[in-house]
PDB file of C-alpha atoms in Angstrom:
ATOM      1  CA  MET A   1     117.663  38.442  -8.160  1.00  0.00           C
ATOM      2  CA  PRO A   2     121.310  37.644  -9.346  1.00  0.00           C
ATOM      3  CA  VAL A   3     122.756  39.864 -11.634  1.00  0.00           C
ATOM      4  CA  VAL A   4     123.418  37.237 -14.251  1.00  0.00           C
ATOM      5  CA  LYS A   5     119.990  35.929 -13.971  1.00  0.00           C
ATOM      6  CA  LYS A   6     118.778  39.498 -14.882  1.00  0.00           C
ATOM      7  CA  ILE A   7     121.075  39.314 -17.842  1.00  0.00           C
ATOM      8  CA  TYR A   8     119.535  36.118 -18.963  1.00  0.00           C
ATOM      9  CA  ASN A   9     115.841  37.399 -18.615  1.00  0.00           C
ATOM     10  CA  ALA A  10     116.845  40.208 -20.671  1.00  0.00           C
ATOM     11  CA  CYS A  11     118.307  38.387 -23.478  1.00  0.00           C
ATOM     12  CA  LYS A  12     115.742  35.609 -23.211  1.00  0.00           C
ATOM     13  CA  GLU A  13     112.994  38.539 -23.844  1.00  0.00           C
ATOM     14  CA  SER A  14     115.225  41.035 -26.143  1.00  0.00           C
ATOM     15  CA  PHE A  15     116.633  38.065 -28.522  1.00  0.00           C
ATOM     16  CA  LYS A  16     114.292  36.042 -30.551  1.00  0.00           C
ATOM     17  CA  PRO A  17     115.099  33.368 -33.247  1.00  0.00           C
ATOM     18  CA  ASN A  18     115.496  35.083 -36.884  1.00  0.00           C
ATOM     19  CA  VAL A  19     114.518  38.607 -35.750  1.00  0.00           C
ATOM     20  CA  PRO A  20     116.782  41.155 -36.387  1.00  0.00           C
ATOM     21  CA  VAL A  21     118.401  42.599 -32.982  1.00  0.00           C
ATOM     22  CA  SER A  22     117.022  46.103 -32.214  1.00  0.00           C
ATOM     23  CA  GLU A  23     119.000  48.773 -30.548  1.00  0.00           C
ATOM     24  CA  GLU A  24     116.331  48.816 -27.985  1.00  0.00           C
ATOM     25  CA  ALA A  25     116.987  45.318 -26.990  1.00  0.00           C
ATOM     26  CA  ILE A  26     120.672  46.210 -27.104  1.00  0.00           C
ATOM     27  CA  GLU A  27     120.344  48.693 -24.657  1.00  0.00           C
ATOM     28  CA  LYS A  28     118.135  46.837 -22.139  1.00  0.00           C
ATOM     29  CA  VAL A  29     120.661  43.987 -21.909  1.00  0.00           C
ATOM     30  CA  ARG A  30     123.688  46.673 -22.079  1.00  0.00           C
ATOM     31  CA  ALA A  31     122.378  48.382 -18.913  1.00  0.00           C
ATOM     32  CA  ILE A  32     122.443  45.182 -16.851  1.00  0.00           C
ATOM     33  CA  LEU A  33     125.466  44.060 -18.129  1.00  0.00           C
ATOM     34  CA  ASP A  34     127.162  47.555 -17.181  1.00  0.00           C
ATOM     35  CA  GLU A  35     126.347  46.235 -13.605  1.00  0.00           C
ATOM     36  CA  LEU A  36     128.240  43.227 -13.707  1.00  0.00           C
ATOM     37  CA  LYS A  37     131.121  42.453 -11.009  1.00  0.00           C
ATOM     38  CA  PRO A  38     133.459  39.727 -10.566  1.00  0.00           C
ATOM     39  CA  ALA A  39     131.398  38.546  -7.641  1.00  0.00           C
ATOM     40  CA  ASN A  40     128.097  38.225  -9.392  1.00  0.00           C
ATOM     41  CA  VAL A  41     130.035  35.256 -11.446  1.00  0.00           C
ATOM     42  CA  GLY A  42     131.882  33.391  -8.901  1.00  0.00           C
ATOM     43  CA  LEU A  43     135.154  35.368  -9.937  1.00  0.00           C
ATOM     44  CA  GLU A  44     135.826  37.533  -6.757  1.00  0.00           C
ATOM     45  CA  GLN A  45     138.795  35.308  -5.531  1.00  0.00           C
ATOM     46  CA  GLU A  46     140.421  35.456  -9.210  1.00  0.00           C
ATOM     47  CA  ALA A  47     139.777  39.378  -9.537  1.00  0.00           C
ATOM     48  CA  GLN A  48     141.023  40.244  -5.913  1.00  0.00           C
ATOM     49  CA  LEU A  49     144.428  38.150  -6.886  1.00  0.00           C
ATOM     50  CA  THR A  50     144.916  40.002 -10.024  1.00  0.00           C
ATOM     51  CA  LEU A  51     144.371  43.542  -8.175  1.00  0.00           C
ATOM     52  CA  LYS A  52     147.314  42.278  -5.724  1.00  0.00           C
ATOM     53  CA  GLY A  53     149.570  41.024  -8.434  1.00  0.00           C
ATOM     54  CA  LYS A  54     149.449  37.507  -7.534  1.00  0.00           C
ATOM     55  CA  ALA A  55     147.457  35.669  -9.914  1.00  0.00           C
ATOM     56  CA  SER A  56     149.053  32.902 -11.383  1.00  0.00           C
ATOM     57  CA  ALA A  57     149.683  32.874 -15.327  1.00  0.00           C
ATOM     58  CA  ASN A  58     147.775  29.455 -15.365  1.00  0.00           C
ATOM     59  CA  GLY A  59     149.825  28.027 -18.206  1.00  0.00           C
ATOM     60  CA  SER A  60     153.338  26.507 -19.281  1.00  0.00           C
ATOM     61  CA  ASN A  61     154.770  29.127 -21.240  1.00  0.00           C
ATOM     62  CA  LYS A  62     157.122  26.515 -22.764  1.00  0.00           C
ATOM     63  CA  LYS A  63     159.189  27.589 -25.680  1.00  0.00           C
ATOM     64  CA  GLY A  64     159.701  26.038 -28.669  1.00  0.00           C
ATOM     65  CA  ARG A  65     162.533  25.667 -30.634  1.00  0.00           C
ATOM     66  CA  ASN A  66     162.648  28.598 -32.441  1.00  0.00           C
ATOM     67  CA  GLY A  67     161.709  30.510 -29.370  1.00  0.00           C
ATOM     68  CA  SER A  68     158.030  30.964 -30.236  1.00  0.00           C
ATOM     69  CA  GLN A  69     155.431  29.887 -27.354  1.00  0.00           C
ATOM     70  CA  GLU A  70     154.735  26.279 -28.198  1.00  0.00           C
ATOM     71  CA  TYR A  71     152.409  25.862 -25.250  1.00  0.00           C
ATOM     72  CA  PRO A  72     150.819  29.324 -24.684  1.00  0.00           C
ATOM     73  CA  PRO A  73     148.623  29.781 -21.448  1.00  0.00           C
ATOM     74  CA  LEU A  74     145.560  27.983 -21.647  1.00  0.00           C
ATOM     75  CA  ILE A  75     142.287  30.138 -22.093  1.00  0.00           C
ATOM     76  CA  LYS A  76     139.434  28.922 -20.025  1.00  0.00           C
ATOM     77  CA  TYR A  77     135.837  29.299 -21.207  1.00  0.00           C
ATOM     78  CA  LEU A  78     132.877  29.188 -18.552  1.00  0.00           C
ATOM     79  CA  HIS A  79     129.585  28.193 -20.098  1.00  0.00           C
ATOM     80  CA  ILE A  80     126.658  29.648 -18.647  1.00  0.00           C
ATOM     81  CA  HIS A  81     123.730  29.192 -21.257  1.00  0.00           C
ATOM     82  CA  GLU A  82     123.202  28.603 -25.028  1.00  0.00           C
ATOM     83  CA  CYS A  83     120.064  28.254 -26.847  1.00  0.00           C
ATOM     84  CA  GLU A  84     119.160  29.428 -30.519  1.00  0.00           C
ATOM     85  CA  SER A  85     118.906  32.979 -30.132  1.00  0.00           C
ATOM     86  CA  PHE A  86     121.786  33.620 -27.843  1.00  0.00           C
ATOM     87  CA  SER A  87     124.682  32.363 -26.015  1.00  0.00           C
ATOM     88  CA  ILE A  88     126.320  33.673 -22.494  1.00  0.00           C
ATOM     89  CA  GLY A  89     129.844  32.750 -21.200  1.00  0.00           C
ATOM     90  CA  ILE A  90     132.998  33.855 -20.062  1.00  0.00           C
ATOM     91  CA  PHE A  91     136.415  33.803 -21.212  1.00  0.00           C
ATOM     92  CA  CYS A  92     139.454  33.506 -18.768  1.00  0.00           C
ATOM     93  CA  MET A  93     142.628  34.746 -20.125  1.00  0.00           C
ATOM     94  CA  PRO A  94     145.947  34.571 -18.258  1.00  0.00           C
ATOM     95  CA  PRO A  95     148.715  37.098 -19.121  1.00  0.00           C
ATOM     96  CA  SER A  96     149.765  36.894 -22.632  1.00  0.00           C
ATOM     97  CA  SER A  97     147.358  34.517 -23.843  1.00  0.00           C
ATOM     98  CA  VAL A  98     145.791  35.570 -27.116  1.00  0.00           C
ATOM     99  CA  ILE A  99     142.326  35.011 -28.777  1.00  0.00           C
ATOM    100  CA  PRO A 100     143.425  35.424 -32.515  1.00  0.00           C
ATOM    101  CA  LEU A 101     141.717  37.721 -34.852  1.00  0.00           C
ATOM    102  CA  HIS A 102     138.064  36.049 -35.681  1.00  0.00           C
ATOM    103  CA  ASN A 103     134.880  36.858 -37.124  1.00  0.00           C
ATOM    104  CA  HIS A 104     130.972  37.133 -35.823  1.00  0.00           C
ATOM    105  CA  PRO A 105     129.245  36.588 -39.260  1.00  0.00           C
ATOM    106  CA  GLY A 106     125.598  38.242 -38.860  1.00  0.00           C
ATOM    107  CA  MET A 107     125.902  38.390 -34.897  1.00  0.00           C
ATOM    108  CA  THR A 108     125.761  41.106 -32.282  1.00  0.00           C
ATOM    109  CA  VAL A 109     128.157  40.503 -29.601  1.00  0.00           C
ATOM    110  CA  LEU A 110     128.092  42.356 -26.154  1.00  0.00           C
ATOM    111  CA  SER A 111     131.148  42.110 -24.264  1.00  0.00           C
ATOM    112  CA  LYS A 112     132.161  43.403 -20.697  1.00  0.00           C
ATOM    113  CA  LEU A 113     135.373  42.891 -19.296  1.00  0.00           C
ATOM    114  CA  ILE A 114     135.022  42.016 -15.490  1.00  0.00           C
ATOM    115  CA  TYR A 115     138.662  42.451 -14.509  1.00  0.00           C
ATOM    116  CA  GLY A 116     141.924  42.843 -15.289  1.00  0.00           C
ATOM    117  CA  SER A 117     143.476  44.457 -18.366  1.00  0.00           C
ATOM    118  CA  LEU A 118     143.997  43.461 -21.876  1.00  0.00           C
ATOM    119  CA  HIS A 119     144.527  44.817 -25.385  1.00  0.00           C
ATOM    120  CA  VAL A 120     141.825  44.595 -28.199  1.00  0.00           C
ATOM    121  CA  LYS A 121     142.350  45.449 -31.880  1.00  0.00           C
ATOM    122  CA  SER A 122     139.523  45.261 -34.281  1.00  0.00           C
ATOM    123  CA  TYR A 123     138.235  45.886 -37.792  1.00  0.00           C
ATOM    124  CA  ASP A 124     135.465  45.887 -39.984  1.00  0.00           C
ATOM    125  CA  TRP A 125     135.079  45.220 -43.606  1.00  0.00           C
ATOM    126  CA  LEU A 126     134.855  47.818 -46.199  1.00  0.00           C
ATOM    127  CA  ASP A 127     131.758  48.418 -48.317  1.00  0.00           C
ATOM    128  CA  LEU A 128     133.318  49.100 -51.567  1.00  0.00           C
ATOM    129  CA  PRO A 129     131.804  48.724 -55.008  1.00  0.00           C
ATOM    130  CA  GLY A 130     132.458  45.573 -56.747  1.00  0.00           C
ATOM    131  CA  SER A 131     132.350  41.714 -55.761  1.00  0.00           C
ATOM    132  CA  ALA A 132     135.410  40.170 -53.550  1.00  0.00           C
ATOM    133  CA  ASP A 133     136.523  36.745 -53.833  1.00  0.00           C
ATOM    134  CA  PRO A 134     136.126  35.086 -50.310  1.00  0.00           C
ATOM    135  CA  THR A 135     139.176  33.122 -50.908  1.00  0.00           C
ATOM    136  CA  GLN A 136     141.207  36.066 -51.383  1.00  0.00           C
ATOM    137  CA  ALA A 137     142.382  38.929 -48.989  1.00  0.00           C
ATOM    138  CA  ARG A 138     139.641  41.683 -48.354  1.00  0.00           C
ATOM    139  CA  PRO A 139     139.996  45.061 -47.362  1.00  0.00           C
ATOM    140  CA  ALA A 140     139.111  46.157 -43.634  1.00  0.00           C
ATOM    141  CA  LYS A 141     139.381  49.284 -41.517  1.00  0.00           C
ATOM    142  CA  LEU A 142     140.699  49.304 -38.443  1.00  0.00           C
ATOM    143  CA  VAL A 143     138.021  50.358 -35.744  1.00  0.00           C
ATOM    144  CA  ARG A 144     139.907  49.800 -32.460  1.00  0.00           C
ATOM    145  CA  ASP A 145     143.487  49.472 -31.301  1.00  0.00           C
ATOM    146  CA  CYS A 146     143.557  50.126 -27.436  1.00  0.00           C
ATOM    147  CA  GLU A 147     144.141  48.864 -24.029  1.00  0.00           C
ATOM    148  CA  MET A 148     141.166  48.377 -21.881  1.00  0.00           C
ATOM    149  CA  THR A 149     141.118  47.909 -18.054  1.00  0.00           C
ATOM    150  CA  ALA A 150     138.302  47.082 -15.950  1.00  0.00           C
ATOM    151  CA  PRO A 151     135.847  48.545 -14.495  1.00  0.00           C
ATOM    152  CA  CYS A 152     134.836  49.619 -17.861  1.00  0.00           C
ATOM    153  CA  GLY A 153     131.499  50.043 -20.133  1.00  0.00           C
ATOM    154  CA  THR A 154     130.227  47.059 -22.064  1.00  0.00           C
ATOM    155  CA  THR A 155     131.304  47.008 -25.669  1.00  0.00           C
ATOM    156  CA  VAL A 156     128.905  45.983 -28.555  1.00  0.00           C
ATOM    157  CA  LEU A 157     130.210  44.582 -32.143  1.00  0.00           C
ATOM    158  CA  TYR A 158     127.307  44.524 -34.840  1.00  0.00           C
ATOM    159  CA  PRO A 159     127.250  42.779 -37.749  1.00  0.00           C
ATOM    160  CA  THR A 160     128.752  44.956 -40.070  1.00  0.00           C
ATOM    161  CA  ARG A 161     130.281  47.880 -37.871  1.00  0.00           C
ATOM    162  CA  GLY A 162     131.633  48.153 -34.182  1.00  0.00           C
ATOM    163  CA  GLY A 163     134.727  45.819 -35.052  1.00  0.00           C
ATOM    164  CA  ASN A 164     133.080  42.769 -35.712  1.00  0.00           C
ATOM    165  CA  ILE A 165     136.295  41.125 -36.643  1.00  0.00           C
ATOM    166  CA  HIS A 166     138.524  41.459 -33.440  1.00  0.00           C
ATOM    167  CA  CYS A 167     141.301  39.679 -31.252  1.00  0.00           C
ATOM    168  CA  PHE A 168     142.419  39.882 -27.566  1.00  0.00           C
ATOM    169  CA  ARG A 169     145.858  39.737 -25.874  1.00  0.00           C
ATOM    170  CA  ALA A 170     145.889  39.590 -22.245  1.00  0.00           C
ATOM    171  CA  ILE A 171     147.777  42.155 -20.287  1.00  0.00           C
ATOM    172  CA  THR A 172     146.975  41.153 -16.771  1.00  0.00           C
ATOM    173  CA  PRO A 173     144.787  37.809 -15.842  1.00  0.00           C
ATOM    174  CA  CYS A 174     141.398  39.027 -17.063  1.00  0.00           C
ATOM    175  CA  ALA A 175     137.798  37.630 -17.919  1.00  0.00           C
ATOM    176  CA  ILE A 176     135.584  38.588 -20.693  1.00  0.00           C
ATOM    177  CA  PHE A 177     131.694  38.221 -20.111  1.00  0.00           C
ATOM    178  CA  ASP A 178     130.149  37.661 -23.757  1.00  0.00           C
ATOM    179  CA  ILE A 179     126.904  37.406 -24.900  1.00  0.00           C
ATOM    180  CA  LEU A 180     126.498  36.485 -28.691  1.00  0.00           C
ATOM    181  CA  ALA A 181     123.239  36.866 -30.405  1.00  0.00           C
ATOM    182  CA  PRO A 182     122.716  34.755 -32.309  1.00  0.00           C
ATOM    183  CA  PRO A 183     125.481  32.147 -31.403  1.00  0.00           C
ATOM    184  CA  TYR A 184     127.541  30.483 -33.898  1.00  0.00           C
ATOM    185  CA  SER A 185     126.128  28.054 -36.089  1.00  0.00           C
ATOM    186  CA  SER A 186     127.806  26.394 -39.039  1.00  0.00           C
ATOM    187  CA  GLU A 187     124.603  25.138 -40.365  1.00  0.00           C
ATOM    188  CA  ASP A 188     122.888  28.546 -40.384  1.00  0.00           C
ATOM    189  CA  GLY A 189     126.181  30.068 -41.850  1.00  0.00           C
ATOM    190  CA  ARG A 190     127.570  31.442 -38.796  1.00  0.00           C
ATOM    191  CA  HIS A 191     131.132  29.820 -38.736  1.00  0.00           C
ATOM    192  CA  CYS A 192     133.764  31.157 -37.156  1.00  0.00           C
ATOM    193  CA  SER A 193     136.662  32.457 -39.207  1.00  0.00           C
ATOM    194  CA  TYR A 194     140.025  33.364 -38.265  1.00  0.00           C
ATOM    195  CA  PHE A 195     142.123  35.762 -40.269  1.00  0.00           C
ATOM    196  CA  ARG A 196     145.407  37.923 -40.542  1.00  0.00           C
ATOM    197  CA  LYS A 197     146.744  40.842 -41.957  1.00  0.00           C
ATOM    198  CA  SER A 198     147.946  40.321 -45.555  1.00  0.00           C
ATOM    199  CA  ALA A 199     151.041  41.553 -47.024  1.00  0.00           C
ATOM    200  CA  ARG A 200     149.300  43.833 -49.441  1.00  0.00           C
ATOM    201  CA  LYS A 201     149.931  47.575 -48.930  1.00  0.00           C
ATOM    202  CA  ASP A 202     148.142  48.907 -51.841  1.00  0.00           C
ATOM    203  CA  LEU A 203     144.784  50.853 -51.278  1.00  0.00           C
ATOM    204  CA  PRO A 204     141.544  48.994 -52.768  1.00  0.00           C
ATOM    205  CA  ASP A 205     139.580  50.371 -55.668  1.00  0.00           C
ATOM    206  CA  GLY A 206     136.927  52.602 -54.452  1.00  0.00           C
ATOM    207  CA  VAL A 207     138.462  53.461 -51.246  1.00  0.00           C
ATOM    208  CA  ASP A 208     138.826  57.180 -52.665  1.00  0.00           C
ATOM    209  CA  GLN A 209     134.851  57.226 -52.118  1.00  0.00           C
ATOM    210  CA  LEU A 210     135.329  57.091 -48.481  1.00  0.00           C
ATOM    211  CA  GLU A 211     135.496  60.119 -46.302  1.00  0.00           C
ATOM    212  CA  GLU A 212     139.281  61.187 -46.477  1.00  0.00           C
ATOM    213  CA  ALA A 213     139.589  60.082 -42.769  1.00  0.00           C
ATOM    214  CA  ASP A 214     138.650  56.538 -43.441  1.00  0.00           C
ATOM    215  CA  SER A 215     141.129  55.897 -45.707  1.00  0.00           C
ATOM    216  CA  ASN A 216     143.586  55.497 -43.058  1.00  0.00           C
ATOM    217  CA  GLY A 217     143.910  52.630 -40.903  1.00  0.00           C
ATOM    218  CA  VAL A 218     142.835  50.448 -44.111  1.00  0.00           C
ATOM    219  CA  VAL A 219     144.357  46.743 -44.169  1.00  0.00           C
ATOM    220  CA  TRP A 220     144.078  43.655 -46.253  1.00  0.00           C
ATOM    221  CA  LEU A 221     142.725  40.702 -44.252  1.00  0.00           C
ATOM    222  CA  GLU A 222     143.342  37.003 -45.330  1.00  0.00           C
ATOM    223  CA  GLU A 223     141.472  33.804 -43.746  1.00  0.00           C
ATOM    224  CA  ILE A 224     143.694  31.285 -42.481  1.00  0.00           C
ATOM    225  CA  GLN A 225     143.202  28.127 -40.367  1.00  0.00           C
ATOM    226  CA  PRO A 226     142.934  28.234 -36.797  1.00  0.00           C
ATOM    227  CA  PRO A 227     146.231  28.630 -35.108  1.00  0.00           C
ATOM    228  CA  GLU A 228     147.424  25.213 -33.958  1.00  0.00           C
ATOM    229  CA  ASN A 229     148.503  26.520 -30.594  1.00  0.00           C
ATOM    230  CA  PHE A 230     145.222  28.160 -29.894  1.00  0.00           C
ATOM    231  CA  LYS A 231     143.421  25.950 -26.925  1.00  0.00           C
ATOM    232  CA  VAL A 232     140.312  26.842 -25.418  1.00  0.00           C
ATOM    233  CA  VAL A 233     139.438  24.544 -22.442  1.00  0.00           C
ATOM    234  CA  ARG A 234     136.092  24.183 -20.442  1.00  0.00           C
ATOM    235  CA  GLY A 235     136.163  25.456 -17.089  1.00  0.00           C
ATOM    236  CA  ASP A 236     134.014  25.263 -14.031  1.00  0.00           C
ATOM    237  CA  TYR A 237     131.308  28.241 -14.083  1.00  0.00           C
ATOM    238  CA  LYS A 238     131.135  28.835 -10.019  1.00  0.00           C
ATOM    239  CA  GLY A 239     128.389  31.716 -10.204  1.00  0.00           C
ATOM    240  CA  PRO A 240     124.657  31.684 -10.029  1.00  0.00           C
ATOM    241  CA  VAL A 241     122.973  28.846 -12.044  1.00  0.00           C
ATOM    242  CA  VAL A 242     120.912  30.138 -15.135  1.00  0.00           C
ATOM    243  CA  LYS A 243     118.253  27.821 -15.773  1.00  0.00           C
ATOM    244  CA  LYS A 244     115.622  27.864 -18.721  1.00  0.00           C
ATOM    245  CA  ALA A 245     112.364  29.403 -17.203  1.00  0.00           C
TER     246      ALA A 245
END
């Protein structure tokens, strides 16, 4: 049975509508996802070209008047499956492309870097006393700020921990296999929001209640509109087809 079909079957068995995702369910899917290779999803050629350093940037990289990237490299999304309980897809990122800082409200996300290298930065909201105005900057804790290179293990983001707010910057051509449980749904309150670091430098009230080490890496994040030059286009998935049973 194709690995991607095994992943689909494990997701179907593990993720149910309106049922909290258990650690056992996550580990069941993660174990199979760790086995995933480029050839399992029709990306063997792209992976080989990346290893040889011959992959195309697949974008114009045209500069604007101020020197910024007016037309950054296009990111492709290869759709595999989506239902009420979970979605499966692949983001193919050319070098220097960026998926801006965004969140996954009430969602568990399993990500597997299939090939290439990228830089990831992620945060979690700080759970501090007092009510926060969602229209104002909110304090967050830096969880991860590092480079990742395939092959590597699957990462898991939880609704309130593990780096639920994250961004990616491709160093080389790379592909990320993503499972969202449940998927985004504005109707159910799972809307994708984008953020940037605020100019605020003060520590929030109550941060002294955290462990001393946890006061490091505290930043303020403010919600923004999706960046105008951030574009994701639909690509052709060439791997084994996943069909509803």
